[in-house]
Amino acid sequence: MASYSSRVRADIARWLKTGLIDTPTADALERDVEANERKSLSFGSILAMMAALLFGAAILIFVAANWEAIPRLARVAALFAIILAGYVGGAVLKTRDHAAIGEALWIVAAAAFGGSIALIGQMYHLSGDEASALITWGAGTALAAVALRSNPLTVAAVGIADAWLFFKGFDYYNRTEFPHFFVVMALVLFAISFWTRSQAARHLIILSVIFYLVLLAMHHDTLQVAVPLVVASALLFAAATFAAEPVDRIVQLGGRLPLHALIGFLTGLAMIQFELADESNANGGFAIASAIALAGIVAAIMLGGRESRGLRWVAYAGFAFELAIIYVVMLQSMLDTAGFFLAAAVLLGILALVIIRIEKRMKAPSTEGAAA
């Protein structure tokens, strides 16, 4: 399927050929499309990144397998040579219009840096744990992303920060303080993403912050975390919907802030519902939370569903979840086998009917416009 920019360029050529626009106008439109075109990874670039990761893993496994047979100085020199070759070689290839391969070599260098931390730490018996190694690895990758202004390295740094958050958040055997430092990491990486022009990193950071809040709710009072998350998400959705252009100029998320706000809104309400899903609250707080969730889903679809298919599908998934949890919590007496399957069939039928009707309403204005 042709991309949006490709279709616009084809339309510009057709308009110029039919005389609808003149040559200066066509050139101006071409420049505007090129300036605002969203750079995305091609399939070849994705394969190059995957090959780079596999190549880096192969090198590190080879070095680790022959670790004892290699002299100590040669081990350190080999590891630093791989890192240097990856970064320098990638920079050279980038300047020669081989961006995908250059970025792939930078990923190899970043992976080699992470492996070097583990191997050198083992060789010199350096104190520390996996979490400390991940922080060092992430900091080095982030610095490389800033120095090279690399989109993939920024995403890699966010991924390493997420791995640190996961290990610290689920460290049940060596329970220490909660990883609040992730907030600082997220803010720094979010700022870096503007310098490296990494919209993908910003999307990942926002989702990571929601995951951080879920972990925080698991370790502390759920309602004290979930309620502010719901309120903040609703406010963000309203701002991103009613002041879309100025807000997106600030966050630069390609108009997808409402999608993230809806995810945060539904996540916060789900935590509240799980917290209140007992017999004493099923007809009180749980019912109120469920009503707010359903009203929010309807409002999200009506306000932002026409412009975003992704937002509609998140809303549909949230609606299906709400139907399921309301049934399970408030109709527990009907949960025998036959009743469950009958109710599931009815709920899925209702969901399918709602989705079909919404999609028809979303398509109707564009069809009428084409007819006019």
mmCIF file with all atom_site columns, C-alpha atoms in Angstrom, residues 52-126:
data_model
loop_
_atom_site.group_PDB
_atom_site.id
_atom_site.type_symbol
_atom_site.label_atom_id
_atom_site.label_alt_id
_atom_site.label_comp_id
_atom_site.label_asym_id
_atom_site.label_entity_id
_atom_site.label_seq_id
_atom_site.pdbx_PDB_ins_code
_atom_site.Cartn_x
_atom_site.Cartn_y
_atom_site.Cartn_z
_atom_site.occupancy
_atom_site.B_iso_or_equiv
_atom_site.pdbx_formal_charge
_atom_site.auth_seq_id
_atom_site.auth_comp_id
_atom_site.auth_asym_id
_atom_site.auth_atom_id
_atom_site.pdbx_PDB_model_num
ATOM 1  C CA . ALA A 1 52  ? 22.580 -6.030  13.500 1.00 0.00 ? 52  ALA A CA 1
ATOM 2  C CA . LEU A 1 53  ? 21.195 -7.312  16.778 1.00 0.00 ? 53  LEU A CA 1
ATOM 3  C CA . LEU A 1 54  ? 21.850 -10.921 15.791 1.00 0.00 ? 54  LEU A CA 1
ATOM 4  C CA . PHE A 1 55  ? 25.360 -10.039 14.643 1.00 0.00 ? 55  PHE A CA 1
ATOM 5  C CA . GLY A 1 56  ? 26.103 -8.249  17.903 1.00 0.00 ? 56  GLY A CA 1
ATOM 6  C CA . ALA A 1 57  ? 24.758 -11.190 19.898 1.00 0.00 ? 57  ALA A CA 1
ATOM 7  C CA . ALA A 1 58  ? 26.878 -13.607 17.866 1.00 0.00 ? 58  ALA A CA 1
ATOM 8  C CA . ILE A 1 59  ? 30.032 -11.593 18.523 1.00 0.00 ? 59  ILE A CA 1
ATOM 9  C CA . LEU A 1 60  ? 29.372 -11.367 22.241 1.00 0.00 ? 60  LEU A CA 1
ATOM 10 C CA . ILE A 1 61  ? 28.547 -15.076 22.523 1.00 0.00 ? 61  ILE A CA 1
ATOM 11 C CA . PHE A 1 62  ? 31.731 -15.950 20.631 1.00 0.00 ? 62  PHE A CA 1
ATOM 12 C CA . VAL A 1 63  ? 33.804 -13.753 22.924 1.00 0.00 ? 63  VAL A CA 1
ATOM 13 C CA . ALA A 1 64  ? 32.095 -15.148 26.019 1.00 0.00 ? 64  ALA A CA 1
ATOM 14 C CA . ALA A 1 65  ? 32.557 -18.747 24.862 1.00 0.00 ? 65  ALA A CA 1
ATOM 15 C CA . ASN A 1 66  ? 36.292 -18.216 24.334 1.00 0.00 ? 66  ASN A CA 1
ATOM 16 C CA . TRP A 1 67  ? 36.675 -15.877 27.307 1.00 0.00 ? 67  TRP A CA 1
ATOM 17 C CA . GLU A 1 68  ? 39.198 -17.923 29.231 1.00 0.00 ? 68  GLU A CA 1
ATOM 18 C CA . ALA A 1 69  ? 41.333 -18.654 26.159 1.00 0.00 ? 69  ALA A CA 1
ATOM 19 C CA . ILE A 1 70  ? 41.762 -14.958 25.283 1.00 0.00 ? 70  ILE A CA 1
ATOM 20 C CA . PRO A 1 71  ? 44.381 -12.909 27.175 1.00 0.00 ? 71  PRO A CA 1
ATOM 21 C CA . ARG A 1 72  ? 42.885 -10.303 29.490 1.00 0.00 ? 72  ARG A CA 1
ATOM 22 C CA . LEU A 1 73  ? 44.252 -7.287  27.604 1.00 0.00 ? 73  LEU A CA 1
ATOM 23 C CA . ALA A 1 74  ? 43.106 -8.751  24.291 1.00 0.00 ? 74  ALA A CA 1
ATOM 24 C CA . ARG A 1 75  ? 39.592 -9.226  25.704 1.00 0.00 ? 75  ARG A CA 1
ATOM 25 C CA . VAL A 1 76  ? 39.238 -5.571  26.664 1.00 0.00 ? 76  VAL A CA 1
ATOM 26 C CA . ALA A 1 77  ? 40.821 -4.396  23.405 1.00 0.00 ? 77  ALA A CA 1
ATOM 27 C CA . ALA A 1 78  ? 38.484 -6.590  21.337 1.00 0.00 ? 78  ALA A CA 1
ATOM 28 C CA . LEU A 1 79  ? 35.387 -5.312  23.087 1.00 0.00 ? 79  LEU A CA 1
ATOM 29 C CA . PHE A 1 80  ? 36.381 -1.664  22.703 1.00 0.00 ? 80  PHE A CA 1
ATOM 30 C CA . ALA A 1 81  ? 37.328 -2.306  19.063 1.00 0.00 ? 81  ALA A CA 1
ATOM 31 C CA . ILE A 1 82  ? 33.831 -3.630  18.356 1.00 0.00 ? 82  ILE A CA 1
ATOM 32 C CA . ILE A 1 83  ? 32.247 -0.577  19.983 1.00 0.00 ? 83  ILE A CA 1
ATOM 33 C CA . LEU A 1 84  ? 34.532 1.865   18.169 1.00 0.00 ? 84  LEU A CA 1
ATOM 34 C CA . ALA A 1 85  ? 34.100 0.129   14.816 1.00 0.00 ? 85  ALA A CA 1
ATOM 35 C CA . GLY A 1 86  ? 30.329 0.146   15.212 1.00 0.00 ? 86  GLY A CA 1
ATOM 36 C CA . TYR A 1 87  ? 30.003 3.819   16.042 1.00 0.00 ? 87  TYR A CA 1
ATOM 37 C CA . VAL A 1 88  ? 32.646 5.128   13.645 1.00 0.00 ? 88  VAL A CA 1
ATOM 38 C CA . GLY A 1 89  ? 31.662 2.765   10.825 1.00 0.00 ? 89  GLY A CA 1
ATOM 39 C CA . GLY A 1 90  ? 28.017 3.675   11.251 1.00 0.00 ? 90  GLY A CA 1
ATOM 40 C CA . ALA A 1 91  ? 28.809 7.394   11.127 1.00 0.00 ? 91  ALA A CA 1
ATOM 41 C CA . VAL A 1 92  ? 30.812 6.947   7.930  1.00 0.00 ? 92  VAL A CA 1
ATOM 42 C CA . LEU A 1 93  ? 28.008 4.988   6.282  1.00 0.00 ? 93  LEU A CA 1
ATOM 43 C CA . LYS A 1 94  ? 25.463 7.601   7.340  1.00 0.00 ? 94  LYS A CA 1
ATOM 44 C CA . THR A 1 95  ? 27.442 10.327  5.616  1.00 0.00 ? 95  THR A CA 1
ATOM 45 C CA . ARG A 1 96  ? 27.557 8.173   2.463  1.00 0.00 ? 96  ARG A CA 1
ATOM 46 C CA . ASP A 1 97  ? 23.758 7.824   2.257  1.00 0.00 ? 97  ASP A CA 1
ATOM 47 C CA . HIS A 1 98  ? 23.569 4.343   3.801  1.00 0.00 ? 98  HIS A CA 1
ATOM 48 C CA . ALA A 1 99  ? 21.437 5.384   6.738  1.00 0.00 ? 99  ALA A CA 1
ATOM 49 C CA . ALA A 1 100 ? 19.854 2.000   7.490  1.00 0.00 ? 100 ALA A CA 1
ATOM 50 C CA . ILE A 1 101 ? 23.168 0.142   7.624  1.00 0.00 ? 101 ILE A CA 1
ATOM 51 C CA . GLY A 1 102 ? 24.776 2.961   9.600  1.00 0.00 ? 102 GLY A CA 1
ATOM 52 C CA . GLU A 1 103 ? 22.028 2.912   12.216 1.00 0.00 ? 103 GLU A CA 1
ATOM 53 C CA . ALA A 1 104 ? 22.300 -0.880  12.344 1.00 0.00 ? 104 ALA A CA 1
ATOM 54 C CA . LEU A 1 105 ? 26.020 -0.620  13.132 1.00 0.00 ? 105 LEU A CA 1
ATOM 55 C CA . TRP A 1 106 ? 25.239 1.842   15.923 1.00 0.00 ? 106 TRP A CA 1
ATOM 56 C CA . ILE A 1 107 ? 22.836 -0.728  17.396 1.00 0.00 ? 107 ILE A CA 1
ATOM 57 C CA . VAL A 1 108 ? 25.643 -3.319  17.203 1.00 0.00 ? 108 VAL A CA 1
ATOM 58 C CA . ALA A 1 109 ? 27.943 -0.924  19.066 1.00 0.00 ? 109 ALA A CA 1
ATOM 59 C CA . ALA A 1 110 ? 25.309 -0.248  21.730 1.00 0.00 ? 110 ALA A CA 1
ATOM 60 C CA . ALA A 1 111 ? 24.720 -3.983  22.186 1.00 0.00 ? 111 ALA A CA 1
ATOM 61 C CA . ALA A 1 112 ? 28.465 -4.559  22.403 1.00 0.00 ? 112 ALA A CA 1
ATOM 62 C CA . PHE A 1 113 ? 28.706 -1.852  25.065 1.00 0.00 ? 113 PHE A CA 1
ATOM 63 C CA . GLY A 1 114 ? 26.068 -3.612  27.155 1.00 0.00 ? 114 GLY A CA 1
ATOM 64 C CA . GLY A 1 115 ? 27.802 -6.955  26.767 1.00 0.00 ? 115 GLY A CA 1
ATOM 65 C CA . SER A 1 116 ? 31.151 -5.380  27.621 1.00 0.00 ? 116 SER A CA 1
ATOM 66 C CA . ILE A 1 117 ? 29.792 -4.113  30.936 1.00 0.00 ? 117 ILE A CA 1
ATOM 67 C CA . ALA A 1 118 ? 28.838 -7.647  31.944 1.00 0.00 ? 118 ALA A CA 1
ATOM 68 C CA . LEU A 1 119 ? 31.996 -9.340  30.666 1.00 0.00 ? 119 LEU A CA 1
ATOM 69 C CA . ILE A 1 120 ? 34.453 -6.795  32.071 1.00 0.00 ? 120 ILE A CA 1
ATOM 70 C CA . GLY A 1 121 ? 32.594 -6.717  35.370 1.00 0.00 ? 121 GLY A CA 1
ATOM 71 C CA . GLN A 1 122 ? 32.912 -10.487 35.570 1.00 0.00 ? 122 GLN A CA 1
ATOM 72 C CA . MET A 1 123 ? 36.581 -10.404 34.587 1.00 0.00 ? 123 MET A CA 1
ATOM 73 C CA . TYR A 1 124 ? 37.596 -7.841  37.217 1.00 0.00 ? 124 TYR A CA 1
ATOM 74 C CA . HIS A 1 125 ? 35.027 -9.002  39.818 1.00 0.00 ? 125 HIS A CA 1
ATOM 75 C CA . LEU A 1 126 ? 33.435 -5.564  39.980 1.00 0.00 ? 126 LEU A CA 1
#
